[in-house]
Amino acid sequence: QDRGKKDLDMSCPDCFKGSLDSGTPTGEETKIAGLDAYVAKPKAGSEAGGEKKAVVLITDIFGWKLLNVRLVADEMANRLGHEVIIPDFFLGYPVAKDAIDVFLVPA
């Protein structure tokens, strides 16, 4: 089987056309090691036991403030039971979210 075709079959449609999600993030903004960051924490009852662990989520060009990535972090935190941290590696200068229109593929 063609590996490229298999990879495409496993992806969601929005992965290739792009979209802006809607919803309300549940995490909080803070500073970690001098960087602005969004921290998503698991809902009460969904925390994983044992050692405290965290996932660092690296963003695309749209950065840590884009709603989509914050919603993904919130969902990951709840499913994994660990904090998910999105650092601002762009130091406040990501590509503007309005530029997503350039990347959207017409439906």
PDB file of C-alpha atoms in Angstrom:
ATOM      1  CA  GLN A   1       0.000   0.000   0.000  1.00  0.00           C
ATOM      2  CA  ASP A   2       1.187   3.513  -0.789  1.00  0.00           C
ATOM      3  CA  ARG A   3       2.457   4.984   2.515  1.00  0.00           C
ATOM      4  CA  GLY A   4       1.567   8.545   1.494  1.00  0.00           C
ATOM      5  CA  LYS A   5      -2.040   7.562   0.791  1.00  0.00           C
ATOM      6  CA  LYS A   6      -2.282   5.774   4.139  1.00  0.00           C
ATOM      7  CA  ASP A   7      -1.059   8.882   5.985  1.00  0.00           C
ATOM      8  CA  LEU A   8      -3.658  11.035   4.217  1.00  0.00           C
ATOM      9  CA  ASP A   9      -6.432   8.607   5.171  1.00  0.00           C
ATOM     10  CA  MET A  10      -5.521   8.960   8.861  1.00  0.00           C
ATOM     11  CA  SER A  11      -5.641  12.761   8.901  1.00  0.00           C
ATOM     12  CA  CYS A  12      -8.687  14.912   9.526  1.00  0.00           C
ATOM     13  CA  PRO A  13      -9.997  17.062   6.660  1.00  0.00           C
ATOM     14  CA  ASP A  14      -9.186  20.299   8.509  1.00  0.00           C
ATOM     15  CA  CYS A  15      -5.504  19.294   8.661  1.00  0.00           C
ATOM     16  CA  PHE A  16      -5.235  20.042   4.964  1.00  0.00           C
ATOM     17  CA  LYS A  17      -7.618  22.954   4.500  1.00  0.00           C
ATOM     18  CA  GLY A  18      -7.191  24.801   7.818  1.00  0.00           C
ATOM     19  CA  SER A  19      -9.868  26.314  10.002  1.00  0.00           C
ATOM     20  CA  LEU A  20     -10.340  28.474  13.061  1.00  0.00           C
ATOM     21  CA  ASP A  21     -12.041  26.627  15.905  1.00  0.00           C
ATOM     22  CA  SER A  22     -14.556  27.992  18.365  1.00  0.00           C
ATOM     23  CA  GLY A  23     -14.728  27.328  22.071  1.00  0.00           C
ATOM     24  CA  THR A  24     -13.453  28.637  25.362  1.00  0.00           C
ATOM     25  CA  PRO A  25      -9.989  27.661  26.590  1.00  0.00           C
ATOM     26  CA  THR A  26      -9.850  26.526  30.219  1.00  0.00           C
ATOM     27  CA  GLY A  27      -6.122  26.979  30.910  1.00  0.00           C
ATOM     28  CA  GLU A  28      -4.259  30.016  32.139  1.00  0.00           C
ATOM     29  CA  GLU A  29      -1.517  32.331  30.947  1.00  0.00           C
ATOM     30  CA  THR A  30       1.647  32.498  33.044  1.00  0.00           C
ATOM     31  CA  LYS A  31       5.416  32.915  32.742  1.00  0.00           C
ATOM     32  CA  ILE A  32       7.784  29.961  32.752  1.00  0.00           C
ATOM     33  CA  ALA A  33      11.540  30.539  32.620  1.00  0.00           C
ATOM     34  CA  GLY A  34      10.899  34.091  31.415  1.00  0.00           C
ATOM     35  CA  LEU A  35       8.615  33.020  28.542  1.00  0.00           C
ATOM     36  CA  ASP A  36       4.909  33.698  28.331  1.00  0.00           C
ATOM     37  CA  ALA A  37       3.079  30.380  28.327  1.00  0.00           C
ATOM     38  CA  TYR A  38      -0.383  28.856  28.303  1.00  0.00           C
ATOM     39  CA  VAL A  39      -0.854  26.048  30.816  1.00  0.00           C
ATOM     40  CA  ALA A  40      -3.725  23.594  30.459  1.00  0.00           C
ATOM     41  CA  LYS A  41      -4.446  21.490  33.531  1.00  0.00           C
ATOM     42  CA  PRO A  42      -6.513  18.313  33.624  1.00  0.00           C
ATOM     43  CA  LYS A  43     -10.043  18.541  34.991  1.00  0.00           C
ATOM     44  CA  ALA A  44     -10.545  17.313  38.526  1.00  0.00           C
ATOM     45  CA  GLY A  45     -10.737  13.545  38.481  1.00  0.00           C
ATOM     46  CA  SER A  46      -8.782  13.133  35.255  1.00  0.00           C
ATOM     47  CA  GLU A  47      -5.317  13.656  36.762  1.00  0.00           C
ATOM     48  CA  ALA A  48      -2.895  10.794  36.206  1.00  0.00           C
ATOM     49  CA  GLY A  49      -1.483   9.306  39.386  1.00  0.00           C
ATOM     50  CA  GLY A  50       2.183   8.883  40.178  1.00  0.00           C
ATOM     51  CA  GLU A  51       4.894  11.267  39.098  1.00  0.00           C
ATOM     52  CA  LYS A  52       4.003  14.770  38.003  1.00  0.00           C
ATOM     53  CA  LYS A  53       4.630  15.057  34.278  1.00  0.00           C
ATOM     54  CA  ALA A  54       3.938  17.666  31.635  1.00  0.00           C
ATOM     55  CA  VAL A  55       3.733  17.849  27.862  1.00  0.00           C
ATOM     56  CA  VAL A  56       5.321  20.782  26.032  1.00  0.00           C
ATOM     57  CA  LEU A  57       3.251  21.572  22.951  1.00  0.00           C
ATOM     58  CA  ILE A  58       5.201  23.334  20.205  1.00  0.00           C
ATOM     59  CA  THR A  59       3.028  25.509  17.981  1.00  0.00           C
ATOM     60  CA  ASP A  60       2.995  26.214  14.291  1.00  0.00           C
ATOM     61  CA  ILE A  61       3.650  29.697  12.902  1.00  0.00           C
ATOM     62  CA  PHE A  62       0.488  31.103  14.499  1.00  0.00           C
ATOM     63  CA  GLY A  63       1.872  30.776  18.018  1.00  0.00           C
ATOM     64  CA  TRP A  64       0.633  30.191  21.533  1.00  0.00           C
ATOM     65  CA  LYS A  65      -2.363  32.553  21.524  1.00  0.00           C
ATOM     66  CA  LEU A  66      -4.249  30.924  18.642  1.00  0.00           C
ATOM     67  CA  LEU A  67      -7.496  29.462  19.981  1.00  0.00           C
ATOM     68  CA  ASN A  68      -7.032  26.172  18.122  1.00  0.00           C
ATOM     69  CA  VAL A  69      -3.792  25.232  19.879  1.00  0.00           C
ATOM     70  CA  ARG A  70      -5.179  26.191  23.284  1.00  0.00           C
ATOM     71  CA  LEU A  71      -8.209  23.956  22.764  1.00  0.00           C
ATOM     72  CA  VAL A  72      -5.896  21.123  21.700  1.00  0.00           C
ATOM     73  CA  ALA A  73      -3.822  21.639  24.862  1.00  0.00           C
ATOM     74  CA  ASP A  74      -6.949  21.569  27.043  1.00  0.00           C
ATOM     75  CA  GLU A  75      -8.106  18.329  25.422  1.00  0.00           C
ATOM     76  CA  MET A  76      -4.660  16.742  25.731  1.00  0.00           C
ATOM     77  CA  ALA A  77      -4.467  17.680  29.421  1.00  0.00           C
ATOM     78  CA  ASN A  78      -7.822  16.036  30.115  1.00  0.00           C
ATOM     79  CA  ARG A  79      -7.077  12.889  28.128  1.00  0.00           C
ATOM     80  CA  LEU A  80      -3.523  12.406  29.418  1.00  0.00           C
ATOM     81  CA  GLY A  81      -4.107  13.608  32.968  1.00  0.00           C
ATOM     82  CA  HIS A  82      -1.043  15.867  32.878  1.00  0.00           C
ATOM     83  CA  GLU A  83      -0.410  19.571  32.379  1.00  0.00           C
ATOM     84  CA  VAL A  84       0.177  20.735  28.816  1.00  0.00           C
ATOM     85  CA  ILE A  85       2.374  23.798  28.390  1.00  0.00           C
ATOM     86  CA  ILE A  86       2.478  25.993  25.287  1.00  0.00           C
ATOM     87  CA  PRO A  87       5.490  28.328  25.484  1.00  0.00           C
ATOM     88  CA  ASP A  88       5.684  31.504  23.408  1.00  0.00           C
ATOM     89  CA  PHE A  89       8.789  30.600  21.437  1.00  0.00           C
ATOM     90  CA  PHE A  90       8.043  33.480  19.040  1.00  0.00           C
ATOM     91  CA  LEU A  91       8.530  35.987  21.879  1.00  0.00           C
ATOM     92  CA  GLY A  92       5.297  37.786  21.054  1.00  0.00           C
ATOM     93  CA  TYR A  93       5.778  37.853  17.269  1.00  0.00           C
ATOM     94  CA  PRO A  94       3.888  34.950  15.660  1.00  0.00           C
ATOM     95  CA  VAL A  95       2.270  35.213  12.240  1.00  0.00           C
ATOM     96  CA  ALA A  96      -1.045  37.069  12.601  1.00  0.00           C
ATOM     97  CA  LYS A  97      -4.050  34.732  12.741  1.00  0.00           C
ATOM     98  CA  ASP A  98      -5.654  36.679   9.878  1.00  0.00           C
ATOM     99  CA  ALA A  99      -2.934  35.251   7.645  1.00  0.00           C
ATOM    100  CA  ILE A 100      -4.606  31.839   7.918  1.00  0.00           C
ATOM    101  CA  ASP A 101      -6.796  32.934   5.000  1.00  0.00           C
ATOM    102  CA  VAL A 102      -3.707  32.681   2.807  1.00  0.00           C
ATOM    103  CA  PHE A 103      -3.346  29.012   3.757  1.00  0.00           C
ATOM    104  CA  LEU A 104      -7.002  27.968   3.617  1.00  0.00           C
ATOM    105  CA  VAL A 105      -7.897  25.649   0.774  1.00  0.00           C
ATOM    106  CA  PRO A 106     -11.294  26.460  -0.716  1.00  0.00           C
ATOM    107  CA  ALA A 107     -13.925  23.829   0.150  1.00  0.00           C
TER     108      ALA A 107
END
